Short mmCIF file of C-alpha atoms and ligand atoms in Angstrom, two decimals:
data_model
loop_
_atom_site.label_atom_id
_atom_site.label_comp_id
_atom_site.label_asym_id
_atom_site.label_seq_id
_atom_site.Cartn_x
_atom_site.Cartn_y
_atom_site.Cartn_z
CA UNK A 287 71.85 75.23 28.71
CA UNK A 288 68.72 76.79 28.42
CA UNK A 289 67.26 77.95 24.94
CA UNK A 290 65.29 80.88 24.50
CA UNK A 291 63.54 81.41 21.10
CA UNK A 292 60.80 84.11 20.31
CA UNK A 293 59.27 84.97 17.27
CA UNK A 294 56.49 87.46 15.53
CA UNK A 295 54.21 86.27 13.32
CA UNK A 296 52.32 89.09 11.70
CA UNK A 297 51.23 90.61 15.17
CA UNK A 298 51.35 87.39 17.31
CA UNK A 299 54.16 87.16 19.80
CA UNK A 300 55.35 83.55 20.46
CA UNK A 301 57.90 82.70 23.20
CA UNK A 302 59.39 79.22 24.08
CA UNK A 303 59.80 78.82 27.86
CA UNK A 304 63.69 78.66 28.62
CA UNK A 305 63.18 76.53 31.58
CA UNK A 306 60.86 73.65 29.95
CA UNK A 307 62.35 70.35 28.09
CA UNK A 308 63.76 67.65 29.73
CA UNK A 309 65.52 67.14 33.14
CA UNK A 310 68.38 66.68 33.82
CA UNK A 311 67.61 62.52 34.15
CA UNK A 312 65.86 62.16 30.70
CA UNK A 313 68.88 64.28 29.32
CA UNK A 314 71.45 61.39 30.83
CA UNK A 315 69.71 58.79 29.55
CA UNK A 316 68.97 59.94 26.21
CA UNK A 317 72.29 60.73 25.95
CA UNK A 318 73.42 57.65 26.93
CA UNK A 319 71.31 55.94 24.17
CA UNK A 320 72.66 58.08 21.88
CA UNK A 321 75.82 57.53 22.38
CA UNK A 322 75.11 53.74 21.83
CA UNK A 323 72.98 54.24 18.56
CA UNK A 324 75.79 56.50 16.56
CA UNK A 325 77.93 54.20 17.12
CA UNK A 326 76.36 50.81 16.88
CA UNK A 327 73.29 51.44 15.33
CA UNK A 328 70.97 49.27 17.28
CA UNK A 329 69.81 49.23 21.02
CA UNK A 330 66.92 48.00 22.88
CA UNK A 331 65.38 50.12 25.53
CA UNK A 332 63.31 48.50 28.41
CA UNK A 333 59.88 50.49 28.34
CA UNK A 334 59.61 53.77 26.75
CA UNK A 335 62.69 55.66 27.46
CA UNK A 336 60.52 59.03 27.77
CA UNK A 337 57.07 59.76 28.09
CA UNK A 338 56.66 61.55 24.67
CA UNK A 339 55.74 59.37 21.32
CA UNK A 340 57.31 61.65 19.16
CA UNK A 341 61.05 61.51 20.94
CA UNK A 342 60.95 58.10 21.10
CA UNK A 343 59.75 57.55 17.43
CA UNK A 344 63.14 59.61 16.65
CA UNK A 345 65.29 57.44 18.67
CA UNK A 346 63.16 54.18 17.04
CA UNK A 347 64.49 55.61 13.75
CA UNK A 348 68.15 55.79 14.72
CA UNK A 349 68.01 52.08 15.53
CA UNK A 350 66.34 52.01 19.14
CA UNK A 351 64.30 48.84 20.13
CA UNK A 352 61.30 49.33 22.83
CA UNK A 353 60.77 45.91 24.62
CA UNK A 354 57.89 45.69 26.93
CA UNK A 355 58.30 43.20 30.65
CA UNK A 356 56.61 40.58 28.80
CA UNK A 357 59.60 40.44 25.99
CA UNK A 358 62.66 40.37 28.04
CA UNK A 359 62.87 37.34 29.06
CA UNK A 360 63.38 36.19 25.23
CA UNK A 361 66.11 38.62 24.90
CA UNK A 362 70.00 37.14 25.32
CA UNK A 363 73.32 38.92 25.14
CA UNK A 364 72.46 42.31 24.00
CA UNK A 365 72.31 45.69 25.14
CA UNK A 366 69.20 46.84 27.12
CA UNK A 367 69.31 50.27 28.65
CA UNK A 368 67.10 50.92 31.49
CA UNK A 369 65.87 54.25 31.24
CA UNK A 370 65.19 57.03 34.32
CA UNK A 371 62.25 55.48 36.30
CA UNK A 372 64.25 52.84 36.92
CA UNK A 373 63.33 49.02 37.71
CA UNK A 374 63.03 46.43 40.94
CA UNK A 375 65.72 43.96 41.31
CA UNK A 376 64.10 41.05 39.71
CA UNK A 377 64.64 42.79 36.20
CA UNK A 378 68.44 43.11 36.28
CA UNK A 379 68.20 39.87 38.05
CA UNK A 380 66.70 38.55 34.59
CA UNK A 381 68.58 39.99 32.50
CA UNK A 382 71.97 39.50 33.06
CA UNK A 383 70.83 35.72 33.88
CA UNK A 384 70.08 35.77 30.10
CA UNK A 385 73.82 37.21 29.39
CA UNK A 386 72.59 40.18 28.41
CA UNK A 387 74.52 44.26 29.36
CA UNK A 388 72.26 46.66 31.32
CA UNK A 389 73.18 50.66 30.60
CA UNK A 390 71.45 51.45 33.76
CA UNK A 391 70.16 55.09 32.75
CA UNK A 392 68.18 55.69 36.18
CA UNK A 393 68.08 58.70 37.52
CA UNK A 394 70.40 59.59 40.62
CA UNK A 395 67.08 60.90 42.42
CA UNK A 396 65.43 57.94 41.75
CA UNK A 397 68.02 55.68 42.44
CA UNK A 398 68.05 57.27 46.26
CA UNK A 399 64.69 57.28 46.50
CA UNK A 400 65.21 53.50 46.10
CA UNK A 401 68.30 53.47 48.56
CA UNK A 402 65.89 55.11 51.28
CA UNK A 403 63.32 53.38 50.87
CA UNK A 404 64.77 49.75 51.30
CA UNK A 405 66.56 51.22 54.35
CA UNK A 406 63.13 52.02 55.89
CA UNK A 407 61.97 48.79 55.22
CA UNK A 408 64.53 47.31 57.01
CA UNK A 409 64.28 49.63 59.77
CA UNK A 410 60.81 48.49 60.28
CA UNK A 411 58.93 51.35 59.13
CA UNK A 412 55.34 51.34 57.84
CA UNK A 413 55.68 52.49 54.49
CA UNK A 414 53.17 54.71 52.59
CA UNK A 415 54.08 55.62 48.44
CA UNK A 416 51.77 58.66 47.26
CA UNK A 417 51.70 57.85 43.99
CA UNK A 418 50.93 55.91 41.10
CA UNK A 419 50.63 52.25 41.57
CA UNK A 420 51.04 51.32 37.47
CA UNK A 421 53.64 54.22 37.00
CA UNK A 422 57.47 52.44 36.48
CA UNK A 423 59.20 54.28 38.80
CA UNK A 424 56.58 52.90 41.56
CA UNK A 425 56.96 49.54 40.21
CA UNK A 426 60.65 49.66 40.60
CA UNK A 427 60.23 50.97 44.39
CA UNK A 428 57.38 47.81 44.98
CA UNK A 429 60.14 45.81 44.34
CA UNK A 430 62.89 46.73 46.32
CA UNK A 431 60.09 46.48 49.13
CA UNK A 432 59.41 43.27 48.10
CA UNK A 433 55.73 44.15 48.37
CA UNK A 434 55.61 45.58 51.01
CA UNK A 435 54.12 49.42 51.26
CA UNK A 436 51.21 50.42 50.31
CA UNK A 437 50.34 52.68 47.57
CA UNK A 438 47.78 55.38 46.73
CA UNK A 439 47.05 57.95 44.38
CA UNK A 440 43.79 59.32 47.10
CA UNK A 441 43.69 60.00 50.19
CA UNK A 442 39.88 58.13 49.94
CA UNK A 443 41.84 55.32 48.78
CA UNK A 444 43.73 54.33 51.82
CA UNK A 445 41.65 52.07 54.00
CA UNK A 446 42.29 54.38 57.25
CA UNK A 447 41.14 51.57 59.75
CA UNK A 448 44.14 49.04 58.36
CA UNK A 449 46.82 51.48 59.23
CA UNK A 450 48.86 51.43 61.91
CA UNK A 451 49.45 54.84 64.34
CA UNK A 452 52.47 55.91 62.75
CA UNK A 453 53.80 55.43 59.47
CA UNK A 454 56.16 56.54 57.16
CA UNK A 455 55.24 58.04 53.78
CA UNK A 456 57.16 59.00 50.64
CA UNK A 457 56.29 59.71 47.38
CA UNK A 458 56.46 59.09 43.32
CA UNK A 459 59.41 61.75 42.16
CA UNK A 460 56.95 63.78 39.91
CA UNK A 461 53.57 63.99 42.09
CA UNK A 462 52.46 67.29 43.27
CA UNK A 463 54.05 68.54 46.22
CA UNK A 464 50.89 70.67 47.50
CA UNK A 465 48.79 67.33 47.26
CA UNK A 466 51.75 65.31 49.78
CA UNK A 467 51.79 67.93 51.98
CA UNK A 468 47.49 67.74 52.18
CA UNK A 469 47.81 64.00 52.35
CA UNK A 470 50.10 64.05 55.57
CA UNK A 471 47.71 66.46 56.82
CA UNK A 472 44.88 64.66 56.19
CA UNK A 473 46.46 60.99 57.91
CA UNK A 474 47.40 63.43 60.91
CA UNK A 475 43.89 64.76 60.92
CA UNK A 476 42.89 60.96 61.44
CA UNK A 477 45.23 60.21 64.37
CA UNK A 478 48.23 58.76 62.49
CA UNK A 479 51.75 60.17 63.20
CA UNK A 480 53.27 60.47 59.86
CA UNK A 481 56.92 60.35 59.20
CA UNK A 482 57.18 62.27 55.84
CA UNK A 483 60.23 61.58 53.45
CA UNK A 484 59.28 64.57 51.13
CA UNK A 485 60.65 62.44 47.78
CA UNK A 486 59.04 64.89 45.09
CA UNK A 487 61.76 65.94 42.49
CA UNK A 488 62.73 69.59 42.21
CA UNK A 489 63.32 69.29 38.49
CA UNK A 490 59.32 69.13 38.61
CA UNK A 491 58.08 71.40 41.69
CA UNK A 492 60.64 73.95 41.07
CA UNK A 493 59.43 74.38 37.61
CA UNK A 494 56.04 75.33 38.45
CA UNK A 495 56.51 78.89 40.03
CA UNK A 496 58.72 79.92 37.37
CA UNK A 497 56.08 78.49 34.49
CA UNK A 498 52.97 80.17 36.25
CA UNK A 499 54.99 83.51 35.64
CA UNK A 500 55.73 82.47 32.05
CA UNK A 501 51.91 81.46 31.54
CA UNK A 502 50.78 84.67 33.18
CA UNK A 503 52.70 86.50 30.47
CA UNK A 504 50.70 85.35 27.22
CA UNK A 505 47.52 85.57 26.55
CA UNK A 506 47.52 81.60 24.91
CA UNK A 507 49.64 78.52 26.48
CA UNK A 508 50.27 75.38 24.34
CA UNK A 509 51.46 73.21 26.87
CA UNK A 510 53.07 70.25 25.06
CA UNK A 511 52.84 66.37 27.07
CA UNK A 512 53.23 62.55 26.35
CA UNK A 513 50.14 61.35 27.46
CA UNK A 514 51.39 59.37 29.85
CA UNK A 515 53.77 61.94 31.89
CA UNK A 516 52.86 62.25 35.57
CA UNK A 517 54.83 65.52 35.57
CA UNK A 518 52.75 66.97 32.28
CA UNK A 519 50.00 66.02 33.77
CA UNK A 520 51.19 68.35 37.05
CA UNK A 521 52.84 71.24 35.43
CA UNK A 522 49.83 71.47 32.98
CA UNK A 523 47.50 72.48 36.14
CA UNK A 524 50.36 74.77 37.42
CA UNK A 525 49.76 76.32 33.84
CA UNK A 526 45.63 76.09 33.81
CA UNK A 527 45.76 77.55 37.74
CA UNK A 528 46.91 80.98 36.57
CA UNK A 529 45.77 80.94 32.70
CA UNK A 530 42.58 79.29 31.84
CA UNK A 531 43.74 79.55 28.28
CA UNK A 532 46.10 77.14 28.75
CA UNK A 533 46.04 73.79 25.81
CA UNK A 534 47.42 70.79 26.46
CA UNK A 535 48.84 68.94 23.11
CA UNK A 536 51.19 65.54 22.23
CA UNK A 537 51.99 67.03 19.00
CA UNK A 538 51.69 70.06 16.69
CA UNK A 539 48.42 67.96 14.63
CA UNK A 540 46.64 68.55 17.72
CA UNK A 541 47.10 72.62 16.98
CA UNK A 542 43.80 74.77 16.54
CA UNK A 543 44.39 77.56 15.10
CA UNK A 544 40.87 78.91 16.41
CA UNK A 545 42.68 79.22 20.05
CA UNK A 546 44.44 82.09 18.71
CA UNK A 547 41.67 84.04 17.75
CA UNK A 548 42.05 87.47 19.83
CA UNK A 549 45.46 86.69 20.71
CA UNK A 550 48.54 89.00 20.59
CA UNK A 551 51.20 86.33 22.59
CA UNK A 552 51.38 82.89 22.60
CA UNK A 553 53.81 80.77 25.40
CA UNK A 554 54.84 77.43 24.69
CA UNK A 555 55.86 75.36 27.27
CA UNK A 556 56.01 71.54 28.40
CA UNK A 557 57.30 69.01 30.79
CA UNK A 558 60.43 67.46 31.81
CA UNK A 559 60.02 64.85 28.96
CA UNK A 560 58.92 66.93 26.13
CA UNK A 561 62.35 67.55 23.50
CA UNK A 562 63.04 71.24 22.86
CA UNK A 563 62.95 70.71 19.11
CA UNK A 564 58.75 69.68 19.58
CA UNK A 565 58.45 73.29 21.31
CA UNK A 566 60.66 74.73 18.71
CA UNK A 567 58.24 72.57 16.34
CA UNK A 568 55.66 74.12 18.00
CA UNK A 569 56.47 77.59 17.53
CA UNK A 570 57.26 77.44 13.43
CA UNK A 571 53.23 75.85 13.22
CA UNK A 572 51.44 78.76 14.75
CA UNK A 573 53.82 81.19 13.00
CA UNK A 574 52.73 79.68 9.91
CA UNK A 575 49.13 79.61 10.70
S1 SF4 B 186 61.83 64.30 36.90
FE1 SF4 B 186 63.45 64.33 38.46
S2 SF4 B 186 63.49 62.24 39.23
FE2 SF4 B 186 62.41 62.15 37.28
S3 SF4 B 186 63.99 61.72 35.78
FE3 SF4 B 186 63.79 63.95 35.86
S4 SF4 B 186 65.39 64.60 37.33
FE4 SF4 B 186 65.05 62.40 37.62
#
């Protein structure tokens, strides 16, 4: 369901994006947590389930318990919920040899993505992950290669002379699809047949047509991010690309009220982790400015 809010304050137009706020796979496995929380009050969560401080400070409130790698292995019988990047095999392996019960939140996409590419291992292929090597959902794919690909957020990163002539090369859900598409063209451009599994999630490049026309629309963009998202980091160009008034913000403090200076409509918009209620958040702070 898509929410659409606008409001005027004094002569300032401000409009909430209808298509921004999470995907579908944050919306699963919040929900999921949730669920757990009302009715049991306590639940520990394997990482941050979102990228976005303030949504996970909510869900810390309600009883939700953020355990880094490092902790898990001193956790026994309770309920850990693995959230939508998902995790290599060596974590549920751990886990449940510690008795505890995994709520295995990951995403469907992500969960394929896994699925194909342990099936190209095994087929022999050369595997290539555009993407980033510290990011979870990468993690999680390192280890259902055991290893084995190789991973890079540059092309100038790949050592060009260690590769083989063809390889096979997929990517991090929530990279930017323009910059796959110049990678492969760049390893062709070197002599290397690539055989491209074109991973990036929809619920990110599909946004980013539909937010330039929203961006193009106002005269000032608050584009609202967890530091950490891959996909903020993305859609926040998509917005900058087509309105260099465009502000990037993790939470209504960060708020000047000096970008609104010769401003008649403001667009608020964010990524596939930021919670409707921080746009809506958003919104009632400029009004009030
Ligand atoms: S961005 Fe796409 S792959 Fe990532 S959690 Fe959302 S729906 Fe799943």
């Amino acid at each position: 369901m898509f929410h659409y809010i606008c409001c005027m304050s004094m002569n300032l137009k401000v409009e909430i994006d209808p298509r921004s706020g999470f995907c579908f796979g944050v919306v699963k496995a919040i929900k999921r947590a949730l669920e757990i929380l009302r009715a049991e009050g306590k639940l520990y969560c394997l990482g941050q389930i979102v990228h976005n401080d303030e949504e996970v400070k909510r869900l810390q409130d309600l009883g939700m318990i953020t355990l880094t790698h490092d902790e898990i292995a001193n956790i026994y019988g309770q309920k850990v919920l693995i959230r939508a990047h998902g995790e290599p095999p060596e974590t549920y392996e751990l886990l449940r040899k510690n008795g505890n019960e995994i709520l295995d939140a990951t995403c469907p996409i992500v969960l394929k993505l896994q699925g194909r590419i342990k099936q190209s291992e095994l087929d022999g292929d050369f595997i290539l992950i555009y993407g980033k090597a510290n990011h979870p959902e990468v993690v999680g794919l390192m280890g259902h290669l055991n290893g084995q690909g190789v991973v890079f957020s540059n092309f100038e990163d790949l050592d060009l002379a260690s590769l083989p002539d063809r390889v096979t090369l997929y990517s991090q859900t929530t990279m930017s699809i323009e910059k796959l598409y110049a990678v492969r063209q760049k390893l062709e451009d070197s002599g290397i047949r690539v055989l491209l599994k074109d991973t990036i999630c929809r619920q990110v490049s599909g946004r980013k047509e539909e937010m330039q026309e929203f961006c193009r629309k106002h005269d000032v963009v608050i584009f609202i991010s967890g530091v950490e998202s891959s996909n903020g980091k993305v859609l926040f160009e998509s917005c900058l690309e087509v309105n260099p008034r465009s502000y990037k913000i993790s939470g209504i403090s960060e708020i000047d009220s000096n970008w609104f200076r010769e401003c008649r409509s403001v667009g608020i918009c964010g990524a596939t982790s930021t919670p409707m209620w921080q746009m809506e958040q958003a919104m009632q702070m400029i009004k009030s400015l």
